[in-house]
PDB file of N, CA and C in Angstrom:
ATOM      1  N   UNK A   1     -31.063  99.664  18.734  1.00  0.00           N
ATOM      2  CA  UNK A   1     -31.209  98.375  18.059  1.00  0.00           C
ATOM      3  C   UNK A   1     -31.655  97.310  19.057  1.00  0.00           C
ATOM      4  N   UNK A   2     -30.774  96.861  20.574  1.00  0.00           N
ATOM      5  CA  UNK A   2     -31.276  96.208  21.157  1.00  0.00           C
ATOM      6  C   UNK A   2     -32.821  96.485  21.930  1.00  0.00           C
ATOM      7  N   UNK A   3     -33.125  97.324  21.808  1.00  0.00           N
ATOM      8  CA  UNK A   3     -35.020  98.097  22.192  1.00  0.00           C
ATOM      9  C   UNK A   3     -35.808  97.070  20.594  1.00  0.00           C
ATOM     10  N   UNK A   4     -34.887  97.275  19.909  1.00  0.00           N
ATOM     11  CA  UNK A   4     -35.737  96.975  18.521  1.00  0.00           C
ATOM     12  C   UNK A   4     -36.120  95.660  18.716  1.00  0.00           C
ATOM     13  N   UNK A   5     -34.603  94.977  18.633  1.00  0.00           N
ATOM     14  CA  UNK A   5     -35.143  93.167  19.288  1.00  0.00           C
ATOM     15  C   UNK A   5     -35.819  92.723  20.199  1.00  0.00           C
ATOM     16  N   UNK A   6     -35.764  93.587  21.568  1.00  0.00           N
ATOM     17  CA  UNK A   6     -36.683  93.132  22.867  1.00  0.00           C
ATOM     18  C   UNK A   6     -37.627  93.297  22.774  1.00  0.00           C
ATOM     19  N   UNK A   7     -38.498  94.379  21.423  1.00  0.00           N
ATOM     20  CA  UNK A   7     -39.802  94.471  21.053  1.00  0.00           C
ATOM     21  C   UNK A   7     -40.449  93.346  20.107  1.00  0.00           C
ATOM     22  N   UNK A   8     -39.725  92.873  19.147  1.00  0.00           N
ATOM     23  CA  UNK A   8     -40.112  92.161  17.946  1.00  0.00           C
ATOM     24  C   UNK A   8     -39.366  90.545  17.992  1.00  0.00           C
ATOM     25  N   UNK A   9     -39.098  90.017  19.615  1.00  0.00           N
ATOM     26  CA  UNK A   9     -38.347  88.677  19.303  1.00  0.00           C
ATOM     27  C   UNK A   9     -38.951  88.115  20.253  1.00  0.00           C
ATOM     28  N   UNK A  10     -39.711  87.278  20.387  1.00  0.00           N
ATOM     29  CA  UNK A  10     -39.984  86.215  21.132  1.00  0.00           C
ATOM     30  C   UNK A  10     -39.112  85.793  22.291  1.00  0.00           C
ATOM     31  N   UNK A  11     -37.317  85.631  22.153  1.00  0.00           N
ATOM     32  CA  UNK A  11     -37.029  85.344  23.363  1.00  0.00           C
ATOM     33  C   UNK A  11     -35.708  86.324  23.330  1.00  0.00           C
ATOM     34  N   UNK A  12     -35.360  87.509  23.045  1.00  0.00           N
ATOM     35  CA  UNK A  12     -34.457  88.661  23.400  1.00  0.00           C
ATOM     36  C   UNK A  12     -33.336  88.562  23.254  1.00  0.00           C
ATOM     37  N   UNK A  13     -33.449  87.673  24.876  1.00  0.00           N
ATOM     38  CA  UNK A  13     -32.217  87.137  25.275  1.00  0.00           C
ATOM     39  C   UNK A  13     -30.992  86.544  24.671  1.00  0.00           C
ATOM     40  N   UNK A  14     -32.260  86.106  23.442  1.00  0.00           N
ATOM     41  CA  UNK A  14     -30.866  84.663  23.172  1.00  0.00           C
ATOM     42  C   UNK A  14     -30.705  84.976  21.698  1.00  0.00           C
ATOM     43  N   UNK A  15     -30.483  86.558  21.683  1.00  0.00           N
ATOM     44  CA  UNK A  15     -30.380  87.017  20.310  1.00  0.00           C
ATOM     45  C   UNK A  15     -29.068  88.371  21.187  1.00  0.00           C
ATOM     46  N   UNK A  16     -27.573  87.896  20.519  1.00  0.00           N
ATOM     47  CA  UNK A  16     -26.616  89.223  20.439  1.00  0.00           C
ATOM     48  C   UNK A  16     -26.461  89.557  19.287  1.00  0.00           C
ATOM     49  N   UNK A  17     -26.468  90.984  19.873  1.00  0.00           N
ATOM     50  CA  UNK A  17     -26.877  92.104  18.690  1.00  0.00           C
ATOM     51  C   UNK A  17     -25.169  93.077  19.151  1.00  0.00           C
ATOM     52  N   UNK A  18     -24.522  93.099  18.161  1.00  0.00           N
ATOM     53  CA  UNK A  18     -23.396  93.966  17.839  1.00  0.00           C
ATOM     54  C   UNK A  18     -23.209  94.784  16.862  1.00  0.00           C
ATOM     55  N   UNK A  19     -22.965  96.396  17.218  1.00  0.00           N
ATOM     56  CA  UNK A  19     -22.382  96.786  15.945  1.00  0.00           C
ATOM     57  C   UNK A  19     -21.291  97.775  15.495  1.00  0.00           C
ATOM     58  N   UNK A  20     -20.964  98.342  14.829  1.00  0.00           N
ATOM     59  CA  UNK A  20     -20.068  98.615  14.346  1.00  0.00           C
ATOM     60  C   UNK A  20     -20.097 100.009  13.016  1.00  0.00           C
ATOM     61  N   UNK A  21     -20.346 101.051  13.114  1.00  0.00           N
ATOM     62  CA  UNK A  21     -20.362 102.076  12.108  1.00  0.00           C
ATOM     63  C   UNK A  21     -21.185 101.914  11.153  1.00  0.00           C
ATOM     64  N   UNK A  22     -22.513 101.589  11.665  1.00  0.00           N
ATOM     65  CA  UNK A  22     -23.999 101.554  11.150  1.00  0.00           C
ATOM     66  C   UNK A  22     -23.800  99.879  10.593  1.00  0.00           C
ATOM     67  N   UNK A  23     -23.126  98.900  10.619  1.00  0.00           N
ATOM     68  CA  UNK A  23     -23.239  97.564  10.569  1.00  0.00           C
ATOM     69  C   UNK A  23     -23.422  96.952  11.369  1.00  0.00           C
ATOM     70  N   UNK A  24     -24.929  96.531  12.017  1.00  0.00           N
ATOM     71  CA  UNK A  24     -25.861  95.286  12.794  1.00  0.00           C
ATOM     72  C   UNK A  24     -25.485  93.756  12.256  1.00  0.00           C
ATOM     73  N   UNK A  25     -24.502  93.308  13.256  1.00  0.00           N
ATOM     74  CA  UNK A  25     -24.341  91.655  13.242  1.00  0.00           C
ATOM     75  C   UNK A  25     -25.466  91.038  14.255  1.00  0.00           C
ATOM     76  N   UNK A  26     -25.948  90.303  13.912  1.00  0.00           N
ATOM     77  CA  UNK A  26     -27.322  89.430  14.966  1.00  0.00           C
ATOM     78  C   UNK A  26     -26.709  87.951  14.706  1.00  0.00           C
ATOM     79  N   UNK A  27     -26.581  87.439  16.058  1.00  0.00           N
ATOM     80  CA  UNK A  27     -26.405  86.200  16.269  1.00  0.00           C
ATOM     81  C   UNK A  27     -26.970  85.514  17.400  1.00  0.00           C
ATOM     82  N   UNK A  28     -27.534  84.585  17.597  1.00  0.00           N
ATOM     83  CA  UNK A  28     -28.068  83.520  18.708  1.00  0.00           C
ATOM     84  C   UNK A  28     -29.128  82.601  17.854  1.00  0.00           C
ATOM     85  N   UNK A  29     -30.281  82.706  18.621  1.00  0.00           N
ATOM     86  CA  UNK A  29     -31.380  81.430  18.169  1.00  0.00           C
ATOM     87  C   UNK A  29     -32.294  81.867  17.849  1.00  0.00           C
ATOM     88  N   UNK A  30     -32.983  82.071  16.999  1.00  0.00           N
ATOM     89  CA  UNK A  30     -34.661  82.520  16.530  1.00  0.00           C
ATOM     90  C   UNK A  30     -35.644  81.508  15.751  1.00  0.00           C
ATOM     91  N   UNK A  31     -36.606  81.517  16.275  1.00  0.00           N
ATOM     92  CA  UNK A  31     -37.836  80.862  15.590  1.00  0.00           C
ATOM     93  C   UNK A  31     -37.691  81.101  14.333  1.00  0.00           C
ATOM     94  N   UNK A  32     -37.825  80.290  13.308  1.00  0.00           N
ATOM     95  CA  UNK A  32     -38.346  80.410  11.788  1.00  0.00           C
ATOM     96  C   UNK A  32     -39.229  81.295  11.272  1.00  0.00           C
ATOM     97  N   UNK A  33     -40.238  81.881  12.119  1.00  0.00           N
ATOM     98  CA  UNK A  33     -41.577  82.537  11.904  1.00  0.00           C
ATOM     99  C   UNK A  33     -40.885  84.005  12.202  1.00  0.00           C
ATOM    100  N   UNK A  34     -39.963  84.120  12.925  1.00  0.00           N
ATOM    101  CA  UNK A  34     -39.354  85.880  13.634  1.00  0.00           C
ATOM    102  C   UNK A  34     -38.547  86.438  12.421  1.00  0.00           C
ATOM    103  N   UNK A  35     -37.544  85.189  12.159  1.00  0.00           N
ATOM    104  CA  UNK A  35     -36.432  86.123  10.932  1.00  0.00           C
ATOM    105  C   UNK A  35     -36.545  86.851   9.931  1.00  0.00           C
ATOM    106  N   UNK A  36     -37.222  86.935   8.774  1.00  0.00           N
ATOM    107  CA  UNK A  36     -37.406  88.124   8.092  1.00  0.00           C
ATOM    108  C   UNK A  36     -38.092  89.549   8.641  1.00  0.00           C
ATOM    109  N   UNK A  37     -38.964  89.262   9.609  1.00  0.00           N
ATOM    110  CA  UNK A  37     -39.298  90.614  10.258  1.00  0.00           C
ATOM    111  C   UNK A  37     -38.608  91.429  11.629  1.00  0.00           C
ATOM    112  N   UNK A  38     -37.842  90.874  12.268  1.00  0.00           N
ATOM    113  CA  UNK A  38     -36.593  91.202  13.049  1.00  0.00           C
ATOM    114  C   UNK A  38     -36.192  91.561  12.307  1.00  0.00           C
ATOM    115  N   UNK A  39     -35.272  91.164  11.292  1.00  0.00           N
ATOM    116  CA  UNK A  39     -34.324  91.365  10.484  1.00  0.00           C
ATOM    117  C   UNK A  39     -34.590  93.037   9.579  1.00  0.00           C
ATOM    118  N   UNK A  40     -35.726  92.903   9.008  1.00  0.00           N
ATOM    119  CA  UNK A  40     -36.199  94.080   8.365  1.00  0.00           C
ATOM    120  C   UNK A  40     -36.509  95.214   9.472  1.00  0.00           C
ATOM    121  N   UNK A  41     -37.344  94.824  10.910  1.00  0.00           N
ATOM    122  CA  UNK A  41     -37.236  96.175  11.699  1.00  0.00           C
ATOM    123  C   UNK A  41     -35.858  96.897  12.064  1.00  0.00           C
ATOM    124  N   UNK A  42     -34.872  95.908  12.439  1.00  0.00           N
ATOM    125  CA  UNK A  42     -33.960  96.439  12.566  1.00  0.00           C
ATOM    126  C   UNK A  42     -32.688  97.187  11.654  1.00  0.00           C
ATOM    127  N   UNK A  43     -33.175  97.079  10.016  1.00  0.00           N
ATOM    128  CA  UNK A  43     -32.708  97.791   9.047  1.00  0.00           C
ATOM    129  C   UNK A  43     -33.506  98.729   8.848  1.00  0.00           C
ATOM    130  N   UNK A  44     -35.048  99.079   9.668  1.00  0.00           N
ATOM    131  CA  UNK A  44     -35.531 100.474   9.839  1.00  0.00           C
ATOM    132  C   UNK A  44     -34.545 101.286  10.374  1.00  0.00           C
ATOM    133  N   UNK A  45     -34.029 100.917  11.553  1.00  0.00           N
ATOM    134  CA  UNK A  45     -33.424 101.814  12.945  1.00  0.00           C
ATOM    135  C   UNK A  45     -32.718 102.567  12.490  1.00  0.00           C
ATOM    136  N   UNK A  46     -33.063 104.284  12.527  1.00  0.00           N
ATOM    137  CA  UNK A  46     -31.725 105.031  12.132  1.00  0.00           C
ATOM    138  C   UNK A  46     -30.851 105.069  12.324  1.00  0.00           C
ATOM    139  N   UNK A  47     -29.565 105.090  11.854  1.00  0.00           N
ATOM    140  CA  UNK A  47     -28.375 104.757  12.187  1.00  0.00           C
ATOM    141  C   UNK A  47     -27.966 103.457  10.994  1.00  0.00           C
ATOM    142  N   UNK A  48     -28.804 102.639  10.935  1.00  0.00           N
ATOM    143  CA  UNK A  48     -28.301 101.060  10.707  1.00  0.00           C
ATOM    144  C   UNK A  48     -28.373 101.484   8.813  1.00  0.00           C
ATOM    145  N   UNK A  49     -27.047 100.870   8.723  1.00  0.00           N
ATOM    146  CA  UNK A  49     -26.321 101.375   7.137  1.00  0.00           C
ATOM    147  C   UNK A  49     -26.897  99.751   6.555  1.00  0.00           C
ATOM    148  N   UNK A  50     -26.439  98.538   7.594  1.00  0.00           N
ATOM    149  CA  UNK A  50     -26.814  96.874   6.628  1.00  0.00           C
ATOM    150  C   UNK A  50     -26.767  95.904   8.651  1.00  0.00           C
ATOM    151  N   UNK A  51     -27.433  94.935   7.791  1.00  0.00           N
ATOM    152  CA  UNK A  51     -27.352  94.243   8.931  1.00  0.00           C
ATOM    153  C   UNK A  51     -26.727  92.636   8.613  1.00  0.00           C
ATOM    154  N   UNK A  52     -26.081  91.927   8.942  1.00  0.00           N
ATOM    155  CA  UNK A  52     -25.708  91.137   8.878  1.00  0.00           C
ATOM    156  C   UNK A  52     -26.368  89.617   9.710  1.00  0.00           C
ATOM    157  N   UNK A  53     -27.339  89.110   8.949  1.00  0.00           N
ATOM    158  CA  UNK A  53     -28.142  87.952   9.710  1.00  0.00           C
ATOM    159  C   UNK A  53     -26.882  86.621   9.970  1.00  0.00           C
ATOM    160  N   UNK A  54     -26.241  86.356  11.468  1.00  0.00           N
ATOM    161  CA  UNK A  54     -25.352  85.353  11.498  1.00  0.00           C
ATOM    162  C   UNK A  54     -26.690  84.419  12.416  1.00  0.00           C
ATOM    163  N   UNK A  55     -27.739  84.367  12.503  1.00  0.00           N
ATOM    164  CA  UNK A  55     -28.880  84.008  13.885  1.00  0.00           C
ATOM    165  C   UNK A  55     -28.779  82.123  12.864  1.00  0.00           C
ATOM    166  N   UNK A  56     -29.180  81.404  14.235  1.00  0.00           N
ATOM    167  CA  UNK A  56     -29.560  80.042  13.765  1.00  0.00           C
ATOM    168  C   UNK A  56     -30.806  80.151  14.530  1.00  0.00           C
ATOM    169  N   UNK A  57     -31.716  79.547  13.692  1.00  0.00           N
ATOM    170  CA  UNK A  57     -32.791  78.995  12.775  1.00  0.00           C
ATOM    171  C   UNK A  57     -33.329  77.989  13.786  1.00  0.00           C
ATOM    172  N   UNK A  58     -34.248  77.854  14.509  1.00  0.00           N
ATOM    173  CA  UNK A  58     -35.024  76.937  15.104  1.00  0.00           C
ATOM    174  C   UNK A  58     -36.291  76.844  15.047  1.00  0.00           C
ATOM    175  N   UNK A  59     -36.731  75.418  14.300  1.00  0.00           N
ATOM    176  CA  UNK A  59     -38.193  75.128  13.916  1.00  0.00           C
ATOM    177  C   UNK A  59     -39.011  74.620  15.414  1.00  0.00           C
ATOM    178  N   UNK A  60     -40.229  74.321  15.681  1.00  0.00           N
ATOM    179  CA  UNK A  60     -40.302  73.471  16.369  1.00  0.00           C
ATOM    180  C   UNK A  60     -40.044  72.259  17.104  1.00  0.00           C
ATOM    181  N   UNK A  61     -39.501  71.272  16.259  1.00  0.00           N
ATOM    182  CA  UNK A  61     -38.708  69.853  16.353  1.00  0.00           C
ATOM    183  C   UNK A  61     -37.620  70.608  16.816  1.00  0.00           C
ATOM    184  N   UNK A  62     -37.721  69.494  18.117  1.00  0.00           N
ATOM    185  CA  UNK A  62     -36.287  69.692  19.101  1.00  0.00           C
ATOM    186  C   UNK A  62     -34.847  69.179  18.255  1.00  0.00           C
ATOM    187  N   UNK A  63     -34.069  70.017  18.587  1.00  0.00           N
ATOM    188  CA  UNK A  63     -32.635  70.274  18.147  1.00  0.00           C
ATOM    189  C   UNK A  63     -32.635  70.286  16.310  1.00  0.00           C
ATOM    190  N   UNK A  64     -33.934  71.209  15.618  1.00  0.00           N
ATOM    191  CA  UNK A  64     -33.684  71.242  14.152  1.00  0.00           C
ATOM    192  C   UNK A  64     -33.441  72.715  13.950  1.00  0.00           C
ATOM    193  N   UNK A  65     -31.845  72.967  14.096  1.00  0.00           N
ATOM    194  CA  UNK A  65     -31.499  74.396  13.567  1.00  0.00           C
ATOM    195  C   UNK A  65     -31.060  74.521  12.051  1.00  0.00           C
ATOM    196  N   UNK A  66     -30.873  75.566  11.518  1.00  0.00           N
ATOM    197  CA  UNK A  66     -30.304  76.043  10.374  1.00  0.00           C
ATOM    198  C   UNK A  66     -29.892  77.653  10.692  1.00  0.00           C
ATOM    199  N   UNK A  67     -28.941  77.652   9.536  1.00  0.00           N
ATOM    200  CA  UNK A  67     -28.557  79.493   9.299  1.00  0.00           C
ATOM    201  C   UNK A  67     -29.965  80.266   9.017  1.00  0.00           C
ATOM    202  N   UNK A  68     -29.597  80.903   9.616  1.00  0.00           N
ATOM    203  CA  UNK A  68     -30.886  82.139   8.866  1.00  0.00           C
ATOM    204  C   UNK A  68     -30.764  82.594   7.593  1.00  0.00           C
ATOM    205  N   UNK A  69     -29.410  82.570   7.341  1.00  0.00           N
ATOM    206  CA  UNK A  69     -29.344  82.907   5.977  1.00  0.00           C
ATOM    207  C   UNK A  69     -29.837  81.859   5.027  1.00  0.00           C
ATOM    208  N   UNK A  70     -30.233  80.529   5.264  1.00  0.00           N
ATOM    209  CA  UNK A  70     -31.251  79.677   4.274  1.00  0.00           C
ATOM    210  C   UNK A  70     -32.380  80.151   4.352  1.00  0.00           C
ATOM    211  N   UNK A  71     -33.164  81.218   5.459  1.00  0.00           N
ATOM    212  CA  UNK A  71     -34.361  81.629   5.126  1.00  0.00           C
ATOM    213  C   UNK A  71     -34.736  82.841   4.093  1.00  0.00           C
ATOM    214  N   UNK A  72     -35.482  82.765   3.269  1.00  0.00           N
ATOM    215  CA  UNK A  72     -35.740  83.606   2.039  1.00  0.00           C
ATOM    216  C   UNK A  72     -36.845  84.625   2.502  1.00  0.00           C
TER     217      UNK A  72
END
């Protein structure tokens, strides 16, 4: 899973990835433009049963976050 993110995230780092008996929790900071397709490669990865998006949401404009889970 973490190979999955260091391929498909812009900044890696600032994305923890935990899991738990095929349940992927993702939490840190991601661009607006990354989250639905992170999100979906890493519910490819065999193994991964669901993934749980906890990531905040950063647009361009400095300090404008949101949940990822407001992104559709």
């Amino acid at each position: 899973v973490r190979a999955t993110v260091s391929r498909n995230a812009q900044n890696p780092s600032a994305i923890d990835v935990s899991t738990q008996g095929g349940v992927v929790t993702l939490t840190g900071r991601i661009p607006a433009s990354e989250v639905q397709e992170l999100v979906e490669k890493v519910r490819g990865v065999p193994g991964v049963t669901s993934v749980e998006n906890r990531m905040e949401v950063h647009d361009a404009s400095p300090g404008a976050t949101r949940p990822a889970s407001s992104i559709s």
